[in-house]
Short mmCIF file of C-alpha atoms in Angstrom, two decimals:
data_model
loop_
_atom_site.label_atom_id
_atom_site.label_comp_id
_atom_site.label_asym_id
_atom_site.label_seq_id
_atom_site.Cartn_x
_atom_site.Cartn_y
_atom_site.Cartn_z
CA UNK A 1 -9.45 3.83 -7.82
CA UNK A 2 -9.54 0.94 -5.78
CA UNK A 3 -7.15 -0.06 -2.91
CA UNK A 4 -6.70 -3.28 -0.88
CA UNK A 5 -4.77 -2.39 2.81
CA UNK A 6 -3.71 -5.78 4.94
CA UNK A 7 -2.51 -4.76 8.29
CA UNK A 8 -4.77 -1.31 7.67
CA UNK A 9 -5.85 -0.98 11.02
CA UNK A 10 -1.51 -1.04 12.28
CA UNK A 11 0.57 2.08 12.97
CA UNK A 12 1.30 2.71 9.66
CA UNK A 13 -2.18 1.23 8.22
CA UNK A 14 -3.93 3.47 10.32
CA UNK A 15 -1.75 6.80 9.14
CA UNK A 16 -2.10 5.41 5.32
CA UNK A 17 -5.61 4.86 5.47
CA UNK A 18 -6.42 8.33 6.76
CA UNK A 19 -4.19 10.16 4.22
CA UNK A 20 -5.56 8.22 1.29
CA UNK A 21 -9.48 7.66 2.02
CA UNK A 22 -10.42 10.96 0.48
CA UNK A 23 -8.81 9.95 -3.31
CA UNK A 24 -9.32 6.08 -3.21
CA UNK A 25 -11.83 3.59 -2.54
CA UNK A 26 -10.00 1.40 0.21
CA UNK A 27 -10.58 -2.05 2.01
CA UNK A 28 -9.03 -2.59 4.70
CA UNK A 29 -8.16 -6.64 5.57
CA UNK A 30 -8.25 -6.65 9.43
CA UNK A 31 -9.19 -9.88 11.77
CA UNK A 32 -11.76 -7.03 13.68
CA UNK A 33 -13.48 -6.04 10.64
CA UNK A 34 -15.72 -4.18 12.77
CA UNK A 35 -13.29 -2.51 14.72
CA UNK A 36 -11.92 -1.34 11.35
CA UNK A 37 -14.97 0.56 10.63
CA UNK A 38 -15.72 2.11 13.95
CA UNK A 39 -11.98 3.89 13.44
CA UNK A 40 -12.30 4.68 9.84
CA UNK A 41 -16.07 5.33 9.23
CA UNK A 42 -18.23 3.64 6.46
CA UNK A 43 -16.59 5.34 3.53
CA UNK A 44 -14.21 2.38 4.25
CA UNK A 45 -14.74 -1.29 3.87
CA UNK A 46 -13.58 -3.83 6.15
CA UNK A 47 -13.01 -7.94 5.31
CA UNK A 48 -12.01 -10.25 7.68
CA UNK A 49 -10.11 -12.53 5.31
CA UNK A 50 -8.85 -12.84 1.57
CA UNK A 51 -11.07 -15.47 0.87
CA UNK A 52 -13.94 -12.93 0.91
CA UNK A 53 -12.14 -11.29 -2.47
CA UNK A 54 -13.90 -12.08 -5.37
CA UNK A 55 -11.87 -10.89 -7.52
CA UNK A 56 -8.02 -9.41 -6.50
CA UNK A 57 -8.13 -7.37 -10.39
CA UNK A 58 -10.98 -4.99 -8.76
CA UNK A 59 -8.00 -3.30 -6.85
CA UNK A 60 -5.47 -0.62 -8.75
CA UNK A 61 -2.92 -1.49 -5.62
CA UNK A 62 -2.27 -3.98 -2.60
CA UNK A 63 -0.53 -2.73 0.05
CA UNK A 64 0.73 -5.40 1.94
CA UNK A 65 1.54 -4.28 6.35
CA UNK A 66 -0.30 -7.44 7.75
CA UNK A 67 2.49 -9.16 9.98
CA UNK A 68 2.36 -10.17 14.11
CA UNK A 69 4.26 -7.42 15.92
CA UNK A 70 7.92 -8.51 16.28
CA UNK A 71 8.62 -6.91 19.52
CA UNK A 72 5.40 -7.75 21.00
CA UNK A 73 6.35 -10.88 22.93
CA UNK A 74 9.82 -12.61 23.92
CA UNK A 75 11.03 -14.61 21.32
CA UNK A 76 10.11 -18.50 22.08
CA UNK A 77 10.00 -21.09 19.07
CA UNK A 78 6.67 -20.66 19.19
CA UNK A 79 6.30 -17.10 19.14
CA UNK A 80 8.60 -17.10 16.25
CA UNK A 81 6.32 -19.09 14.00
CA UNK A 82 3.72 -16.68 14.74
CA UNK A 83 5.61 -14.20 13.24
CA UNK A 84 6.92 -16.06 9.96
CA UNK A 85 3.31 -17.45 9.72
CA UNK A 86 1.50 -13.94 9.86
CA UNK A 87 3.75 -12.81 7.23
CA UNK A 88 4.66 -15.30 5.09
CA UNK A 89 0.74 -16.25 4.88
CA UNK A 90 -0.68 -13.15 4.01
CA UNK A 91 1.96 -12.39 0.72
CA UNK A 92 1.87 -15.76 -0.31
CA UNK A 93 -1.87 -15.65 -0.58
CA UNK A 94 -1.75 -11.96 -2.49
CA UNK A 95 1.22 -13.21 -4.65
CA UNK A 96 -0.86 -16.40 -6.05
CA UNK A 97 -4.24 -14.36 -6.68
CA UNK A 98 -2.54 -11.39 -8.25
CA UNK A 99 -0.39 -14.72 -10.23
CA UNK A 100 -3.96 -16.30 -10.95
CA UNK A 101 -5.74 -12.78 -12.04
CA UNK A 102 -6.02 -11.91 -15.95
CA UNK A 103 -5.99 -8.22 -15.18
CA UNK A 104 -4.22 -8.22 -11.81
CA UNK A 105 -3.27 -4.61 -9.51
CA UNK A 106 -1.33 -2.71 -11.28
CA UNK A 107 1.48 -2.54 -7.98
CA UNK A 108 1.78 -4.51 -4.98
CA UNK A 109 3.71 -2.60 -2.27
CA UNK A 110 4.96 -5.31 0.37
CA UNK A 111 6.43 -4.95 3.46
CA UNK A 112 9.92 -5.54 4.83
CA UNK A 113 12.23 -4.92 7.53
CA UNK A 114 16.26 -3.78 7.90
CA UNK A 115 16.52 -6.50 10.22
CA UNK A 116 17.38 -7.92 6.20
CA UNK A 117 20.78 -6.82 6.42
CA UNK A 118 21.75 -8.50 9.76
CA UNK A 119 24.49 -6.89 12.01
CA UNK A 120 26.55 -4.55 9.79
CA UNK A 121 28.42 -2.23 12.24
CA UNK A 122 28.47 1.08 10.84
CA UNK A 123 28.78 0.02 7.15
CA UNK A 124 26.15 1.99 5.11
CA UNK A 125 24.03 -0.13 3.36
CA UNK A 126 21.94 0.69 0.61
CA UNK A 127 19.21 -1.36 -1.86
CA UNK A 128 22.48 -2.85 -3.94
CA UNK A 129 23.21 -4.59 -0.63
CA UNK A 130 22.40 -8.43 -1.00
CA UNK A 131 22.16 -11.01 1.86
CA UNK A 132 23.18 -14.58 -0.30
CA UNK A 133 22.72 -16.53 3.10
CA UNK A 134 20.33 -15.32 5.73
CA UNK A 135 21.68 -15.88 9.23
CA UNK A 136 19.87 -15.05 12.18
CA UNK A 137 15.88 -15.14 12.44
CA UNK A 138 15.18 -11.11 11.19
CA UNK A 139 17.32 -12.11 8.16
CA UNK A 140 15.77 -15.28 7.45
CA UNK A 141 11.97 -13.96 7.77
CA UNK A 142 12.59 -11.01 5.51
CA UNK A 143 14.36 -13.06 2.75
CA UNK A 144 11.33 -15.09 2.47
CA UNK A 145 8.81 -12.41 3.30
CA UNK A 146 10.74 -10.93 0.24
CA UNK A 147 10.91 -13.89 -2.27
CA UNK A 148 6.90 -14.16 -1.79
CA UNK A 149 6.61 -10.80 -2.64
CA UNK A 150 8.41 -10.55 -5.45
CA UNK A 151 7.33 -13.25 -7.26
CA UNK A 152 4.22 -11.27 -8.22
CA UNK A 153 6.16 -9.46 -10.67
CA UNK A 154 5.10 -9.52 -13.96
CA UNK A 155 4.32 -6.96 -17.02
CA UNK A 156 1.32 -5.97 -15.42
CA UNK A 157 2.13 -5.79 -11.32
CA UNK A 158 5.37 -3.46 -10.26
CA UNK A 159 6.14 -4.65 -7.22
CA UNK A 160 8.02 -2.50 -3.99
CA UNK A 161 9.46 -3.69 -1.48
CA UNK A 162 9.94 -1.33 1.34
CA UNK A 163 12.30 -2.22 3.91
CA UNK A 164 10.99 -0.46 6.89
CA UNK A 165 12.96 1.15 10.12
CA UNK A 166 11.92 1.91 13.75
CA UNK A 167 8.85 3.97 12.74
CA UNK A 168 8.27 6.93 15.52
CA UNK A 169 5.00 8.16 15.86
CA UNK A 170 3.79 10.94 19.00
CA UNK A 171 1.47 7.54 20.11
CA UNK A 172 1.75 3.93 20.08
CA UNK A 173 5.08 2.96 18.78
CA UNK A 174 8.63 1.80 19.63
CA UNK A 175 9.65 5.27 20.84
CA UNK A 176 6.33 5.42 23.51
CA UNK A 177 8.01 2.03 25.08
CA UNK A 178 11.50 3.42 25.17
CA UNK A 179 10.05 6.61 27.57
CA UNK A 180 9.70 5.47 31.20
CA UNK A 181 13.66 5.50 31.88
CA UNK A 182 13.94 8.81 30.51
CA UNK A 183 10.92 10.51 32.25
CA UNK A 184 12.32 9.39 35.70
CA UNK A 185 15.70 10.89 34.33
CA UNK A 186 17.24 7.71 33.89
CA UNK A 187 17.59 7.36 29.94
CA UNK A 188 20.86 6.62 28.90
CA UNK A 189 22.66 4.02 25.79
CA UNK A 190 21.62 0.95 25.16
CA UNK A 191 24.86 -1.81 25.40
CA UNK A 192 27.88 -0.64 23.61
CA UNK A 193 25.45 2.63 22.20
CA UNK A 194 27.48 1.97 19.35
CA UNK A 195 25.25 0.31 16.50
CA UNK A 196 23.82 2.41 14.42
CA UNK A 197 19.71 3.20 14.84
CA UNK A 198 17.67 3.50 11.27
CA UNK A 199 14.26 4.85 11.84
CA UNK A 200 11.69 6.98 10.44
CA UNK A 201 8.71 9.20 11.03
CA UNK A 202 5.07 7.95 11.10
CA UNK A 203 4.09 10.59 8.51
CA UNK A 204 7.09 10.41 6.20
CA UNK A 205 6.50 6.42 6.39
CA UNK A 206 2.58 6.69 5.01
CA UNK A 207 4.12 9.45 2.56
CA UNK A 208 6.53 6.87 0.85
CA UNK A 209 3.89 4.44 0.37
CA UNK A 210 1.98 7.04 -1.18
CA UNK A 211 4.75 8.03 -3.19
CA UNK A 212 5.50 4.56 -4.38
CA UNK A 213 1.95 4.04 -5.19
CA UNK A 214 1.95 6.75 -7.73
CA UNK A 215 5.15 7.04 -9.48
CA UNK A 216 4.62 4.51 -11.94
CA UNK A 217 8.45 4.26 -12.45
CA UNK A 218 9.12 2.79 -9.16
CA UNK A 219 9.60 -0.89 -8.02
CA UNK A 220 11.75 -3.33 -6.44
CA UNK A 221 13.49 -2.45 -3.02
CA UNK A 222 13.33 0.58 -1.52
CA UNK A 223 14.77 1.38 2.15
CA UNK A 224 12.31 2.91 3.98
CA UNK A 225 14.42 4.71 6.81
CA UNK A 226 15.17 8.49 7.48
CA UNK A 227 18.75 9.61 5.70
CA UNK A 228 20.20 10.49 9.03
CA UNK A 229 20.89 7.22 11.05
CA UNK A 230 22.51 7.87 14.19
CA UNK A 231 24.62 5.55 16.65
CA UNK A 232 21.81 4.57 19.37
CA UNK A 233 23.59 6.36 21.97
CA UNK A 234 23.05 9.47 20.16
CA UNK A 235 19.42 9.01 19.25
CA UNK A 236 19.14 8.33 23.61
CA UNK A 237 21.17 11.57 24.25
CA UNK A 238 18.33 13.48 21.50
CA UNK A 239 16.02 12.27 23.00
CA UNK A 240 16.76 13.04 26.86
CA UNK A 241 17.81 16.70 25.67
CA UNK A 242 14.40 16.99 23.74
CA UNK A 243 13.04 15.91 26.94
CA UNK A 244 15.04 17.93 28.85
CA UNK A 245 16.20 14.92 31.01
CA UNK A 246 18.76 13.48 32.34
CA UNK A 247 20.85 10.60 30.29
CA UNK A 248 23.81 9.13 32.36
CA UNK A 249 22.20 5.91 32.60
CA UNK A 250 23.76 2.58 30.44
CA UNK A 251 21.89 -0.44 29.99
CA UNK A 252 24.17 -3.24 29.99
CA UNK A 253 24.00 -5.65 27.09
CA UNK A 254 23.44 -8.83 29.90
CA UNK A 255 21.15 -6.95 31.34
CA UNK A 256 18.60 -7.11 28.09
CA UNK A 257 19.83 -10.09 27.00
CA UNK A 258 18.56 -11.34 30.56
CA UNK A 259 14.88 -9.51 30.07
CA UNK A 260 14.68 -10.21 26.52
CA UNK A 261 16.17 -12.98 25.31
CA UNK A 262 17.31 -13.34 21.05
CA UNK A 263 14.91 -10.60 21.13
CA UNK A 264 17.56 -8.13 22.27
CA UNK A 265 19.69 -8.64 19.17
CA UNK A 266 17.95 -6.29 17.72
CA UNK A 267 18.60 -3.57 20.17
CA UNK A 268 22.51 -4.96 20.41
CA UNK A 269 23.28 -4.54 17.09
CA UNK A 270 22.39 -2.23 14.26
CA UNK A 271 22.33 -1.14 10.80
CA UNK A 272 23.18 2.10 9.09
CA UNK A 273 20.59 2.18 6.86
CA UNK A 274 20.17 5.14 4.11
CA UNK A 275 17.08 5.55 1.81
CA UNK A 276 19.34 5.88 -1.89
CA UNK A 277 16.87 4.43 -4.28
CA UNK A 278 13.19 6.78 -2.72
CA UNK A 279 16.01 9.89 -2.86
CA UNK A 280 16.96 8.57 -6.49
CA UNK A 281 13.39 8.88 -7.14
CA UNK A 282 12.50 12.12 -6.19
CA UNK A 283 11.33 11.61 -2.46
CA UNK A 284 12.13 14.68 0.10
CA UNK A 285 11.59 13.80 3.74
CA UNK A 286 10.00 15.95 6.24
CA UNK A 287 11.71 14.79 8.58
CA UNK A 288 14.87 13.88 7.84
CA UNK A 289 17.01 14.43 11.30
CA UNK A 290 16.15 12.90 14.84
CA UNK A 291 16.05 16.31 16.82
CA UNK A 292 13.08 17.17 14.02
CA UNK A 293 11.27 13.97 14.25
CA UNK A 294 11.70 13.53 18.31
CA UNK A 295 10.55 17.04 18.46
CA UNK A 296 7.50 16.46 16.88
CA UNK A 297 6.83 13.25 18.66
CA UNK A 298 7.57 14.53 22.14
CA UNK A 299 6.76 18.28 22.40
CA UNK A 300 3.32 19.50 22.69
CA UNK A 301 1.63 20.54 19.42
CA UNK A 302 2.13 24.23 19.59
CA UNK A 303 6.20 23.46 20.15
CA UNK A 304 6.29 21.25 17.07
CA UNK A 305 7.92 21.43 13.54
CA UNK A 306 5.31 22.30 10.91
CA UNK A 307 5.21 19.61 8.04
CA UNK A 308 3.21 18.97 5.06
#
């Protein structure tokens, strides 16, 4: 069967890609359609833009990653358009050609964010959690991100929603650019250290999409976070004890609000995010704690956690 990847060539597009190129036909969307090959090899194909799809019904599934990184760049107006646009685009586009298609996909899987639920404290929220009036920018940009999405719905098209955490991966995400202070034995909490840290592993992430892809049963909004979300101060002290460092260090809340602007919202405050509805369904996490998923990150192959 046929898949369509945006945002293939990510983090997460990348680990997706490589799990499901042996049992699907996939094409990636990717502005380096070139690039795209040279990582995944010419079993997969590579378009630079929608426009070059003649026909969206072709595809059994959409998965929909394709957004400008959100912590990429400080937070100006401009910067901030860049984001809404990159999103925003991208679904609207899928949602109108799957809309248009006599025999659309059969599921479009679309991306989210927790930044959804805004600053909750250490109130659990689950799927049944609804934001009526979107308040800061992370709110606002996944309520809309969302209504795009979900207007593809139909008797034909199932459509997920998966409201993605800080994904950790052993190379090039969040955790790699929280390191350095922790390395030179200077990790330590983050503000307060109080707000609550959702995340999830790299490989449990791609797993969920491939679980949602398959279970025919499953659509609408699904958390896509770990079931163990810590206070940040105690994901810091895992991961200086994984490490084996130091952690005495605070960062003061000025401090980041100084180097990062609005941007350090995110890293102020928090959400205590559980996955109900993928644990409803059936889904088991490999790595459901953060000593098991720092572990594997951090440590050297031969000291990691097997998983499947």
């Amino acid at each position: 069967m046929k898949l369509l990847i945006t945002g293939g060539t990510g983090l997460i597009g990348t680990e997706l890609v490589k799990r499901l190129r042996e049992r699907y036909s996939i094409t990636v969307l990717s502005r380096k359609p070139k690039r795209a090959i040279e990582r995944f090899g010419k079993g997969v194909h590579a378009l630079a833009s929608l426009d070059e799809v003649q026909n969206i019904g072709d595809f059994y599934g959409v998965i929909n990653l394709q957004g400008e990184g959100i912590a990429d760049k400080r937070w100006s107006e401009r910067q901030k358009l860049r984001i809404q646009q990159s999103r925003w685009g991208i679904t609207r586009q899928l949602t109108e050609l799957i809309q248009q298609s006599d025999t659309p996909p059969q599921v479009l899987i679309s991306g989210s964010a927790i930044g959804y639920y805004g600053d909750q404290g250490s109130q659990t929220m689950t799927e049944d959690e609804v934001v009526e009036r979107p308040e800061d920018f992370a709110q606002q940009l996944c309520a809309e991100w969302e209504r795009l999405a979900l207007a593809a719905q139909s008797e034909k098209t199932r459509v997920c929603i998966v409201r993605t955490g800080v994904v950790l991966a052993s190379e090039g995400s969040a955790l790699q650019k929280m390191l350095p202070p922790y390395l030179l034995g200077l990790g330590g909490p983050l503000g307060s250290g109080k707000q609550y840290f959702s995340w999830i592993h790299l490989q449990d992430m791609a797993r969920l999409l491939e679980f949602l892809l398959e279970q025919d049963s499953c659509h609408g909004i699904y958390n896509a976070t770990a079931p163990e979300p810590v206070p940040q101060e105690e994901f810091s002290a895992t991961i200086a004890k994984v490490l084996r460092k130091s952690h005495f260090m605070r960062v003061p809340a000025w401090v980041l609000k100084l180097l990062l602007g609005e941007m350090s919202q995110m890293l102020l405050t928090g959400q205590r995010v559980v996955p109900a509805r993928l644990q409803q369904a059936g889904f088991e996490f490999n790595y459901p704690s953060p000593a098991v998923a720092l572990r594997d990150c951090l440590l050297p192959p031969s000291s990691r956690p097997q998983s499947s």
